[in-house]
Each structure stands twice: as structure tokens, then as C-alpha cells.
mmCIF file of C-alpha atoms in Angstrom:
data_model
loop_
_atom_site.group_PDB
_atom_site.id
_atom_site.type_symbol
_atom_site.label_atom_id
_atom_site.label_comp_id
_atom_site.label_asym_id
_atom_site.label_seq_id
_atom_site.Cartn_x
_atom_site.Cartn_y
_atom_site.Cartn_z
ATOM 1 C CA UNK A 231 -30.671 16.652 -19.691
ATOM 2 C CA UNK A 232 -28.871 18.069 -17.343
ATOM 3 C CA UNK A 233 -25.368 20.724 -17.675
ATOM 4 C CA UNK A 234 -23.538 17.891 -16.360
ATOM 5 C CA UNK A 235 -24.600 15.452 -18.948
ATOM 6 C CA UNK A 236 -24.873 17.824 -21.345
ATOM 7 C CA UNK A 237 -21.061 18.680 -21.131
ATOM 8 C CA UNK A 238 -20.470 14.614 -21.079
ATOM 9 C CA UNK A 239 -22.229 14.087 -24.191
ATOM 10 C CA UNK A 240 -20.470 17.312 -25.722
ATOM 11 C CA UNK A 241 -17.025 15.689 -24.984
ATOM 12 C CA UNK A 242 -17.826 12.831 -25.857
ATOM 13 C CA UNK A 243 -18.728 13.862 -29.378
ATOM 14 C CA UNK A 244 -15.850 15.702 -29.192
ATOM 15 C CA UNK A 245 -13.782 12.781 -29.397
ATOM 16 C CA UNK A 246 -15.735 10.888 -31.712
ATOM 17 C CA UNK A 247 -17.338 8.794 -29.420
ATOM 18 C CA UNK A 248 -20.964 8.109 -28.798
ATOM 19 C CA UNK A 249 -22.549 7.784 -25.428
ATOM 20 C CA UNK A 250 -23.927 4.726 -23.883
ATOM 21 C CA UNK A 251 -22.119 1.728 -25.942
ATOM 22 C CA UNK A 252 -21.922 -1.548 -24.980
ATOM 23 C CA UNK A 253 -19.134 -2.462 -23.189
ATOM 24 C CA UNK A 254 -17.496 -5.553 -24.417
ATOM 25 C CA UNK A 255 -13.957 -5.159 -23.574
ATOM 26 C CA UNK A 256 -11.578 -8.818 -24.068
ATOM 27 C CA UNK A 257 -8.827 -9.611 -21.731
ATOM 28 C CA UNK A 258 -5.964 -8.993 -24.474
ATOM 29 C CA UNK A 259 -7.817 -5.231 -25.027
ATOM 30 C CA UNK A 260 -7.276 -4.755 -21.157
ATOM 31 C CA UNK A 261 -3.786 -6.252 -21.267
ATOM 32 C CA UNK A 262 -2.900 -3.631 -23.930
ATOM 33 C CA UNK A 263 -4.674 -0.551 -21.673
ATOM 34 C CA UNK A 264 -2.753 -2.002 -18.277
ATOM 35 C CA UNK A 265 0.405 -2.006 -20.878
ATOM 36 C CA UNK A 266 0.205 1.483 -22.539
ATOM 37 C CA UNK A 267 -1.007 2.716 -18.750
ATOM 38 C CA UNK A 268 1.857 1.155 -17.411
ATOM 39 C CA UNK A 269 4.893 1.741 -20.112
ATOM 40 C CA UNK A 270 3.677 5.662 -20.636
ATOM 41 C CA UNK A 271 3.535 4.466 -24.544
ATOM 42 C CA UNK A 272 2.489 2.641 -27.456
ATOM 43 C CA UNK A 273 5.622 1.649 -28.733
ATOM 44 C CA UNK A 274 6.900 0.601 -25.235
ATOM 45 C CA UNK A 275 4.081 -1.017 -24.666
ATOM 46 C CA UNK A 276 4.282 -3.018 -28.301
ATOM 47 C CA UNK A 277 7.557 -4.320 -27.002
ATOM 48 C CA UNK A 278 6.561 -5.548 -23.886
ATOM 49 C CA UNK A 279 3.398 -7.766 -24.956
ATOM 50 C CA UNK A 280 5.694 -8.388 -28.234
ATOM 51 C CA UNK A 281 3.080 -6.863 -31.023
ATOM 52 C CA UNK A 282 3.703 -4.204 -33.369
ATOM 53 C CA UNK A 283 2.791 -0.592 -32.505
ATOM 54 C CA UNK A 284 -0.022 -0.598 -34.799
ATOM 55 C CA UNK A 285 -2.034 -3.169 -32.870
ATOM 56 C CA UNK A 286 -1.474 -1.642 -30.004
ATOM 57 C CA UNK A 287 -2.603 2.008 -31.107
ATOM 58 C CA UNK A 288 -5.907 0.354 -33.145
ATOM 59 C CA UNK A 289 -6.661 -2.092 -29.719
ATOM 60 C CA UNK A 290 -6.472 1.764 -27.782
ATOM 61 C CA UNK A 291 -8.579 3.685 -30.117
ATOM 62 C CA UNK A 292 -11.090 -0.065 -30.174
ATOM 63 C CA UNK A 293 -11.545 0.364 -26.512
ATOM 64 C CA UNK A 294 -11.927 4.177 -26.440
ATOM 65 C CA UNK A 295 -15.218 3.596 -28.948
ATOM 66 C CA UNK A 296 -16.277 0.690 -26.621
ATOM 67 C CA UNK A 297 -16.041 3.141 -23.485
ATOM 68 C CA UNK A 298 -16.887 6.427 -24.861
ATOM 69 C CA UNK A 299 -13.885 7.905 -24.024
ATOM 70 C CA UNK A 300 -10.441 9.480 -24.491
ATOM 71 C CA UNK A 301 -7.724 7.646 -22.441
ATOM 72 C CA UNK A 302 -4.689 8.344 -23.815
ATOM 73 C CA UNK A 303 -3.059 11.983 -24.796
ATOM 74 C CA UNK A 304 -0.744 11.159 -27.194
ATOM 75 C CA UNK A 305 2.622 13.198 -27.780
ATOM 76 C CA UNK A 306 6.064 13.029 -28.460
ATOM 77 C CA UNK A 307 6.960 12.090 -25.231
ATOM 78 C CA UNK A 308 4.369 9.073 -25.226
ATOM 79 C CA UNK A 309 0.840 8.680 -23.815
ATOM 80 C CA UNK A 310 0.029 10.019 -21.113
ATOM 81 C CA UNK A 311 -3.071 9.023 -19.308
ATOM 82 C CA UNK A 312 -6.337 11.261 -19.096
ATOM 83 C CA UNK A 313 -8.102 11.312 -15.917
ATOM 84 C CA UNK A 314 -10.475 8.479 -17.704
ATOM 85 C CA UNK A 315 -7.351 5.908 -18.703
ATOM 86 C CA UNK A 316 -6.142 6.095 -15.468
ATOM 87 C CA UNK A 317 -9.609 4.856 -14.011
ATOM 88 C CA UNK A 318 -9.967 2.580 -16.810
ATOM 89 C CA UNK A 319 -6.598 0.861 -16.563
ATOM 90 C CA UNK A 320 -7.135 0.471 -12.549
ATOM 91 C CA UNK A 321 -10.423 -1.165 -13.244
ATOM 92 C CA UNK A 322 -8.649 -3.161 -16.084
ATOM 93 C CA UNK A 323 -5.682 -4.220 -13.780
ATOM 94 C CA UNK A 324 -8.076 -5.374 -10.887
ATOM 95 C CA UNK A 325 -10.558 -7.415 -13.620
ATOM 96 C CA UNK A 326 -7.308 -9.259 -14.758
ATOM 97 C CA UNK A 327 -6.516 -9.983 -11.718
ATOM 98 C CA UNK A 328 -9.826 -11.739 -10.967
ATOM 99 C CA UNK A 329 -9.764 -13.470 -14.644
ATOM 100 C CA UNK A 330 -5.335 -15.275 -13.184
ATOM 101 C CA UNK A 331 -7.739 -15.449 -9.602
ATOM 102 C CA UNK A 332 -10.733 -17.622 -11.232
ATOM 103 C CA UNK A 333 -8.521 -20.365 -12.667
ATOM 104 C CA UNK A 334 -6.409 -20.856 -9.463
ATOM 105 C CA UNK A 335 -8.960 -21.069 -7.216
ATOM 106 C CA UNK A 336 -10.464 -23.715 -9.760
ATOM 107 C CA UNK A 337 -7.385 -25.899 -9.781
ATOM 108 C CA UNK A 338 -7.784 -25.225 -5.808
ATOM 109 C CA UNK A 339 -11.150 -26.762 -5.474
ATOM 110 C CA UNK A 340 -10.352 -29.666 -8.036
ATOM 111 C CA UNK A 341 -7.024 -30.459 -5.986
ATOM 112 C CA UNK A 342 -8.388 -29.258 -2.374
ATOM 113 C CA UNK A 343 -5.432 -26.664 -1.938
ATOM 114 C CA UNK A 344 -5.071 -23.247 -1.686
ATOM 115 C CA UNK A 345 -2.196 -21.700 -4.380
ATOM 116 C CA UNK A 346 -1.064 -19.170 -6.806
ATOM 117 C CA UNK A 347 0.220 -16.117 -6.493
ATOM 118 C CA UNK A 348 -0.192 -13.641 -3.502
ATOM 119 C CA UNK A 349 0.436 -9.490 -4.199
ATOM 120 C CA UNK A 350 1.029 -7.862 -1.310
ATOM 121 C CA UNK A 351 1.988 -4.069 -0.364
ATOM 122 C CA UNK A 352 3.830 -3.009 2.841
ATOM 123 C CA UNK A 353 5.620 -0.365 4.889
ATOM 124 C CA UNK A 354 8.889 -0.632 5.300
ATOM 125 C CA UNK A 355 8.830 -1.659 9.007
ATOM 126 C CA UNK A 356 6.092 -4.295 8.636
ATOM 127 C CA UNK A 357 8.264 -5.436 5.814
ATOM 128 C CA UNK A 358 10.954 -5.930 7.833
ATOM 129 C CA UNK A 359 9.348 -7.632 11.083
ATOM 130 C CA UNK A 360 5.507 -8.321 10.736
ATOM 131 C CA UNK A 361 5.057 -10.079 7.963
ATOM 132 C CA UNK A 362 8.162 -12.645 8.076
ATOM 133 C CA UNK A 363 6.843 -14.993 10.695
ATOM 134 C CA UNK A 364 3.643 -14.398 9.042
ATOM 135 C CA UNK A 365 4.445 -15.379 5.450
ATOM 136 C CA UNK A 366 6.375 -18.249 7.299
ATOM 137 C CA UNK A 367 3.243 -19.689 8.699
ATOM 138 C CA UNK A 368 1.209 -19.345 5.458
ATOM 139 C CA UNK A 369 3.281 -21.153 3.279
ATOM 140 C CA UNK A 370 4.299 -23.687 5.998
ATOM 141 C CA UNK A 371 -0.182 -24.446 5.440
ATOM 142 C CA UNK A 372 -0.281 -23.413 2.129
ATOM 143 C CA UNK A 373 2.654 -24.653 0.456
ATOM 144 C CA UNK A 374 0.820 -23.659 -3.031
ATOM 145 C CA UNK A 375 0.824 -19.925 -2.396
ATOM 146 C CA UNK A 376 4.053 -17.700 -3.662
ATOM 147 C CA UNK A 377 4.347 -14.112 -1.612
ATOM 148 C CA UNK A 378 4.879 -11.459 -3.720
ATOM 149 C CA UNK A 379 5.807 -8.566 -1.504
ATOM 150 C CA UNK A 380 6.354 -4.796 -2.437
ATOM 151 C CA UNK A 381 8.058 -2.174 -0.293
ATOM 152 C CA UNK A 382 5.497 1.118 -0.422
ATOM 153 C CA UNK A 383 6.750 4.151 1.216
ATOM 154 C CA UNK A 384 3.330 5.008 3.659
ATOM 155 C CA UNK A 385 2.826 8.602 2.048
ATOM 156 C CA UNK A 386 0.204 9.779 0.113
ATOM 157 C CA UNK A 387 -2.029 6.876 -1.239
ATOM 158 C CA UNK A 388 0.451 4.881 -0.195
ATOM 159 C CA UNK A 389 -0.330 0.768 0.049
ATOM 160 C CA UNK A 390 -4.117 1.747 0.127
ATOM 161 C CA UNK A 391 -3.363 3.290 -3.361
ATOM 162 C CA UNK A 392 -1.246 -0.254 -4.684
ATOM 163 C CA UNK A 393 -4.378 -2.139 -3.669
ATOM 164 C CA UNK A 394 -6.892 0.173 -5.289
ATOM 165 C CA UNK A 395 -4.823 0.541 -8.623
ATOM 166 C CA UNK A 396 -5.141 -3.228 -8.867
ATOM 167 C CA UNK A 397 -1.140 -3.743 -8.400
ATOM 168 C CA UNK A 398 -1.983 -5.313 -4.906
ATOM 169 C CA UNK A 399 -4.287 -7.986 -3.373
ATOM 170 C CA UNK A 400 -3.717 -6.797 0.087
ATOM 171 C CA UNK A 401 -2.157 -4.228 1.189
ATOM 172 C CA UNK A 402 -0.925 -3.729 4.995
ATOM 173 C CA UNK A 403 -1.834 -0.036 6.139
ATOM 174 C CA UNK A 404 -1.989 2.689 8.732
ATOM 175 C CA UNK A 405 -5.425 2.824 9.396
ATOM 176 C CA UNK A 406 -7.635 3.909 11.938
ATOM 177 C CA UNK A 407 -10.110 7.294 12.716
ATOM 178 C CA UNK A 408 -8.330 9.766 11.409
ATOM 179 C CA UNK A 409 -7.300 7.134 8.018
ATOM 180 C CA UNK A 410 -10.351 5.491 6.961
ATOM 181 C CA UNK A 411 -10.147 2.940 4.607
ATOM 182 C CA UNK A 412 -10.506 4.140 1.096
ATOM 183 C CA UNK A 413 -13.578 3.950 -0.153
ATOM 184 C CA UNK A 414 -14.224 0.881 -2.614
ATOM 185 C CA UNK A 415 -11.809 -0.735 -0.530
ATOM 186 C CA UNK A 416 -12.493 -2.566 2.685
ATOM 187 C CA UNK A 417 -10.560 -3.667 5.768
ATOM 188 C CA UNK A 418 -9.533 -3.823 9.422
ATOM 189 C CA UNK A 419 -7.139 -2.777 12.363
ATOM 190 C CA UNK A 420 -4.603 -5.475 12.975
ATOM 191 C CA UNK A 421 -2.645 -3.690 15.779
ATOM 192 C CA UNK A 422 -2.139 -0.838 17.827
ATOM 193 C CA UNK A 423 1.094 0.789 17.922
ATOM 194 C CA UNK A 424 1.952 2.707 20.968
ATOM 195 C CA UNK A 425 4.737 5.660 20.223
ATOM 196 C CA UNK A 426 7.775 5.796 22.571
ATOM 197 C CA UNK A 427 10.205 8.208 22.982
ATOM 198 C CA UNK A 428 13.622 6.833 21.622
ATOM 199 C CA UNK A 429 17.110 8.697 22.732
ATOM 200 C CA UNK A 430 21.047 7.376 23.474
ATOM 201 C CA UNK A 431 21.225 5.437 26.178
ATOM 202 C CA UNK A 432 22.071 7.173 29.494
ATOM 203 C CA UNK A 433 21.665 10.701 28.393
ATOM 204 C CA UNK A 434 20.652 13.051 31.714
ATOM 205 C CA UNK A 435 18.140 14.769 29.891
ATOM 206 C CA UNK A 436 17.022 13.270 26.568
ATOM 207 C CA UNK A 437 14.275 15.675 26.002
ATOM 208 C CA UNK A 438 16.350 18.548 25.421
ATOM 209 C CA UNK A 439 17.652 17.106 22.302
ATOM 210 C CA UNK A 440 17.144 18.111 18.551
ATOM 211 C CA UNK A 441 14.405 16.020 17.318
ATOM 212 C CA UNK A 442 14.773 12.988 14.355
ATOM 213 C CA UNK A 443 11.981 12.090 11.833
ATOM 214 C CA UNK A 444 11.116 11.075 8.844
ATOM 215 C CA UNK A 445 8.055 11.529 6.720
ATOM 216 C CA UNK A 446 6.042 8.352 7.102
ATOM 217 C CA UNK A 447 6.874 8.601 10.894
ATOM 218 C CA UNK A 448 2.740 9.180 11.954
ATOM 219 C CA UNK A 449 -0.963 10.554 10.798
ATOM 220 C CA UNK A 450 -3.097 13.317 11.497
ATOM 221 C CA UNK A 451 -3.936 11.787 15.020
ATOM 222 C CA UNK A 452 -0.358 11.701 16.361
ATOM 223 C CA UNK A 453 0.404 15.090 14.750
ATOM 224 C CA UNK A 454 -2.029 16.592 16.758
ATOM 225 C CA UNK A 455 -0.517 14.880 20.041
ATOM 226 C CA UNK A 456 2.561 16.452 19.205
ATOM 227 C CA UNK A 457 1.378 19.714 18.858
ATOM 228 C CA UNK A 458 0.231 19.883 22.347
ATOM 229 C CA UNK A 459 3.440 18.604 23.420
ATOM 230 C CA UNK A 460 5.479 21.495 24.336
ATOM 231 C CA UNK A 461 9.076 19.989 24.733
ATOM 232 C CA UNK A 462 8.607 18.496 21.231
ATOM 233 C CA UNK A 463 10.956 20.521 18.798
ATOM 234 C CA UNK A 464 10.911 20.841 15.176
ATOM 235 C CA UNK A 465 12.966 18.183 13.354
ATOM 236 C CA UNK A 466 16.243 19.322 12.912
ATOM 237 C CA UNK A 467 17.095 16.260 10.920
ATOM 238 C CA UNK A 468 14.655 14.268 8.481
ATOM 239 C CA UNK A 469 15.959 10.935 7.060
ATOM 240 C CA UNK A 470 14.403 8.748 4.012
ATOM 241 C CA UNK A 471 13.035 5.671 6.337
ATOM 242 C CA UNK A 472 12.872 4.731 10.313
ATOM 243 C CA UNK A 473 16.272 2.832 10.069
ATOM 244 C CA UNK A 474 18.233 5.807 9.201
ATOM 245 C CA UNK A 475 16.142 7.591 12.289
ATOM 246 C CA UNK A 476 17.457 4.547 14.447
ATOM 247 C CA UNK A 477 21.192 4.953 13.160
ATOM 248 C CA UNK A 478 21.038 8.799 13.721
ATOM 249 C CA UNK A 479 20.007 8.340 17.423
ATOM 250 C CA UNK A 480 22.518 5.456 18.539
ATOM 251 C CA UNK A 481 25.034 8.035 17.069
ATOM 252 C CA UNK A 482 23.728 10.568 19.800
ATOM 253 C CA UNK A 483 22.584 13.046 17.317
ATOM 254 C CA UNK A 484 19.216 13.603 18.624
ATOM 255 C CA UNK A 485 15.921 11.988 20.136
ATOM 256 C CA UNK A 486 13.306 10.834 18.191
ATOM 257 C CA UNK A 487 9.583 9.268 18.693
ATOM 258 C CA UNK A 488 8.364 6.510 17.138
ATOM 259 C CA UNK A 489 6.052 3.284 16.653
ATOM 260 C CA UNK A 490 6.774 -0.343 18.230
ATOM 261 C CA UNK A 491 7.107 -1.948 15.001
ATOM 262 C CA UNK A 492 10.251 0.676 14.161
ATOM 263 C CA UNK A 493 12.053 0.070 17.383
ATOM 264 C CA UNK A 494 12.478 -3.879 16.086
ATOM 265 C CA UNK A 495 16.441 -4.328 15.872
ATOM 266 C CA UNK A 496 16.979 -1.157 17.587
ATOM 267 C CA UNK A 497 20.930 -0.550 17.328
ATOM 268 C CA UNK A 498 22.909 -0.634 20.580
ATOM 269 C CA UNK A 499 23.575 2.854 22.220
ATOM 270 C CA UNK A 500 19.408 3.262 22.310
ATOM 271 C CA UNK A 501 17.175 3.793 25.158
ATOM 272 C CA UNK A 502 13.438 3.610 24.780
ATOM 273 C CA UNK A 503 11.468 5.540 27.319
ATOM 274 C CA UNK A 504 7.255 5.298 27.595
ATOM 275 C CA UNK A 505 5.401 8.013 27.088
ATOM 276 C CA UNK A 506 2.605 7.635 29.530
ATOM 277 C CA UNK A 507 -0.953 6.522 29.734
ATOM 278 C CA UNK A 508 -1.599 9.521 27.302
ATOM 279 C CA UNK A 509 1.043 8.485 24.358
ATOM 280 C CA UNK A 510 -0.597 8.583 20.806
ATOM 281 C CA UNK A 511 -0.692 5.095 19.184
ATOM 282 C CA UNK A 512 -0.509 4.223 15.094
ATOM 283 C CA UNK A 513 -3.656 1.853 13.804
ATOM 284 C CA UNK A 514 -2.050 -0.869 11.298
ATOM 285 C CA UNK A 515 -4.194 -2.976 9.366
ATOM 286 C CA UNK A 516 -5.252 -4.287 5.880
ATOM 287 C CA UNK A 517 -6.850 -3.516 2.961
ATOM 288 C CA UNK A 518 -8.043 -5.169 -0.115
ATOM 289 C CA UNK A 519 -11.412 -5.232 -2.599
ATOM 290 C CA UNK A 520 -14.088 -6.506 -2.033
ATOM 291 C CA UNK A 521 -13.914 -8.853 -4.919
ATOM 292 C CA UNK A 522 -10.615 -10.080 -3.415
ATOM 293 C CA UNK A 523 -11.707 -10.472 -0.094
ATOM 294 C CA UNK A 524 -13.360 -13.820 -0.265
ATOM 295 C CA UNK A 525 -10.391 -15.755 -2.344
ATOM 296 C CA UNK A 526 -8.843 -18.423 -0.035
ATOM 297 C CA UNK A 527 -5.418 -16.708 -0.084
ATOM 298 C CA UNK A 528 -6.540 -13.284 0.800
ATOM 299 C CA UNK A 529 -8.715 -15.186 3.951
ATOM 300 C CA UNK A 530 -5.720 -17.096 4.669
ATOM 301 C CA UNK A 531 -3.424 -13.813 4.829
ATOM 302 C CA UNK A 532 -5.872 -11.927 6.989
ATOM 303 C CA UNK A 533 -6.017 -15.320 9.114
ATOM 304 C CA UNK A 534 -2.209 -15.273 9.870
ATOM 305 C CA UNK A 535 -2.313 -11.218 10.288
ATOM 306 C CA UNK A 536 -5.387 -11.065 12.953
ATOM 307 C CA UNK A 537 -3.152 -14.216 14.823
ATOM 308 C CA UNK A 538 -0.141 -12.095 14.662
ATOM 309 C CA UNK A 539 -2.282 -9.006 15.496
ATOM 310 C CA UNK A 540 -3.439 -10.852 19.061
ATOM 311 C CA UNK A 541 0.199 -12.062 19.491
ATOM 312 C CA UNK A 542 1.160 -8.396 19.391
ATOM 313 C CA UNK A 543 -1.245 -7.758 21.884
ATOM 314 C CA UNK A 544 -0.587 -9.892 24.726
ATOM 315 C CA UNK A 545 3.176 -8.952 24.511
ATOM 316 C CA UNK A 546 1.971 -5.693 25.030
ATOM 317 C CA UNK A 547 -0.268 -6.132 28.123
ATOM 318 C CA UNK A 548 2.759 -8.443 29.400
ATOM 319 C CA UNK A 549 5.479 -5.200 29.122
#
């Protein structure tokens, strides 16, 4: 044995538990994890799936023996998952998912449609102007299928992170070299975003003004472009979202630069100026799991996103 399993086994008997047990978990014991996971408590919980705290706690401490481990830390101010629950109720979450998947894709086949419900997670700007005429296009085929769309700010795991915690089927993403896909997750580039600069219209020298960002604004990649950029100033202001950027700008209070998909709706008072051959670009694109990745909504999705994707493109090439 080795330390590693050693120290597994150890905490494990810690706990109570024994090692290597059969795993038969039922859909109402993951309902109750996802619950307690997502309600930060047992008696929260209790309310929300309307059963008494009792069931809920003996359903927890029933699926800790079936796993072998300790999910919960309970305390006065409620349960509080352990690095194990939080796996567990992600797994959970994306399992239940499949199990509300299975049956519509069943009535699908019977009926020859494609329905149900869709999950998806964006960024505020492809929100806002990608996926519209997208979703419009799905449901105008697939009448069956009901968008559900969530607004994810683009920082840390960001949509990636909705997707992989099973409270997304898709997710739309920055992507690319420097942003792999998560692993366990897989996906594609949709579009490239070139960067321009952005400053009030008719202003002799727009380059000399105090720089406007905010935090989702670019990776790693275009970071590094900036760095080398030697007329690029610290921000002097940083706003919540690229609309306030936008506002902040048309108001004359400083340049900023940022992706195509931002500059939608631009106010009036803006000028955008290219960058050059050399301008840094933001990879968008989608992820989802595997398992999802072969349902007939997901494929339809992706469908309408790579046609928008190419649509993108050629307007591009045109300008």
C-alpha cells in the first residue's frame, strides 16, 4: 500500500467509512446532495425538496457510507461542502441532468422532434448580440426546445466552470492557446475576435488618453500584446462590464481597447480605429461534456453557432 492510500484508508476510517463500497446512489439521494450542495444546508435544503430535515441529514450520511466519504462539514452556519461534496454534487448535478436528458430525447425519437430544455452559459456580450439571431434560428427548427440562458461574468472558471459543475449544457467561452478547454470538457473555436482601439470621435490624438477596462476585457495572449505596447497606459478607470467601458468613452473620458463582439451598439460620440495586421484577437467558442455532446439539442446549438461563426467571418474579410 502505498502513503497515499494509506492516508485514504486512514481518513476514511476516520469518518466511519470503509473503502471500496458499492456505489448505488438513487436519483432522489443525488437530488438531496445537488440540494444541500446548493442551499449551503440541511434545513434549507428540507424546504426546498419539501421533506423534513431528518431525511435529508439520514439521505447525506446514506450516501457518505455508499461513497466512502465526508461531504458535508456541518456547523452552525450550515454545511459547508468538503473538497469531496463539491466533486460529488458536480458529478450528481451532471448525472441528473442525463437521467431529465434520457426521457426527452425518448419522446424525441417516438415523435421525430427535437425538445426539452436547453442550459446555456454566456458572456455578457455574446449574451447580448451572438446568441439572439442564433436562439432565433433554433427554435424557428426546433420549436420543442426552450433556451435557458445565464449571464456568467468570463473570470475565473467562468462559463467553462457552469458547464463542468453540471449547471450548464453548453457553455459559450473564450477559448483558444493560451485557454484550453478544461479538461473533462470538450469543445471548439467559433470565432475570432480582432481587438480595436475605441476613443471619442474626432479626438486629434486618441492615444494619449487615460485608458478604460474592465476585468473580463482579454486573456493571457492579449495581455502580453499589451505589454509590448508602449503607448498603452495603466487603466485609470475599471468598470463592472464592456457597456459601462462604451458609456465612459462616448463621454470622452478616455480610450479603451476592445473585442468586435463589445463594440455591437456602440453609443454615438465613438470612433473605432484598427489596430494593424499585428492586433491581438480573442478565441470564442463552446464547451460542453462529453456525455452532452451527442444529444440533438446540444448538436443543434453547435450547428447554429459554427453557421453564425462563418457568418462572422465573411463580414470580417468584407471590412
Amino acid at each position: 500500500m502505498t502513503a497515499a492510500s494509506a492516508a485514504t484508508t486512514a481518513g476514511a476510517a476516520t469518518a466511519g467509512f470503509t473503502t471500496a463500497v458499492p456505489t448505488d446512489l438513487a436519483p432522489h439521494e443525488l437530488r438531496i446532495l445537488v440540494a444541500v450542495d446548493s442551499e449551503r444546508g440541511f434545513s434549507a435544503a428540507a424546504k426546498v425538496l419539501g421533506l423534513t430535515q431528518s431525511a435529508v441529514s439520514h439521505s447525506i450520511r446514506g450516501t457518505e457510507r455508499k461513497i466512502g466519504a465526508v461531504l458535508f462539514e456541518r456547523g452552525r452556519k450550515g454545511a459547508t461542502p468538503t473538497a469531496a461534496g463539491a466533486t460529488a454534487a458536480a458529478h450528481a448535478r451532471r448525472v441528473l441532468r442525463l437521467l431529465d436528458t434520457l426521457a426527452a430525447e425518448a419522446r424525441g425519437a417516438e415523435r421525430g422532434t427535437v425538445g426539452g430544455v436547453l442550459r446555456i452559459a454566456a458572456f455578457r456580450s455574446v449574451a447580448l448580440y451572438l446568441l439572439p439571431p442564433v436562439l432565433e434560428r433554433l427554435t424557428a427548427r426546433h420549436p420543442g426546445i426552450e433556451p435557458e440562458v445565464r449571464v456568467v461574468r468570463e473570470l475565473g472558471a467562468g462559463t467553462a466552470g457552469e458547464v463542468a459543475e453540471g449547471r450548464a449544457d453548453i457553455g459559450i467561452a473564450t477559448i483558444g492557446a493560451t485557454s484550453p478547454v478544461p479538461a473533462g470538457l470538450i469543445g471548439d473555436v467559433l470565432i475570432e475576435e480582432p481587438y480595436s482601439l475605441v476613443h471619442p470621435a474626432g479626438h486629434p490624438d486618441p492615444r494619449s488618453l487615460p485608458l478604460v477596462d474592465w476585468h473580463e476585457n482579454c486573456g493571457s495572449y492579449t495581455r502580453t500584446w499589451w505589454a509590448g505596447q508602449e503607448w498603452i497606459p495603466k487603466a485609470t478607470v475599471l468598470t463592472e462590464d464592456d457597456g459601462a467601458v462604451l458609456s465612459m468613452v462616448s463621454r470622452g473620458l478616455g480610450m479603451a481597447i476592445m473585442p468586435e463582439l463589445s463594440l455591437n451598439g456602440a453609443p454615438d460620440g465613438i470612433e473605432i480605429t484598427d489596430l494593424g495586421p499585428e492586433r491581438p484577437s480573442r478565441s470564442v467558442g463552446y464547451v460542453t461534456t462529453p456525455e452532452l455532446a451527442s444529444t440533438l439539442a446540444v448538436r443543434a446549438l453547435i450547428r447554429e453557432l459554427r453557421a453564425a461563426g462563418k457568418g462572422a467571418a465573411s463580414e470580417a474579410r468584407l471590412r
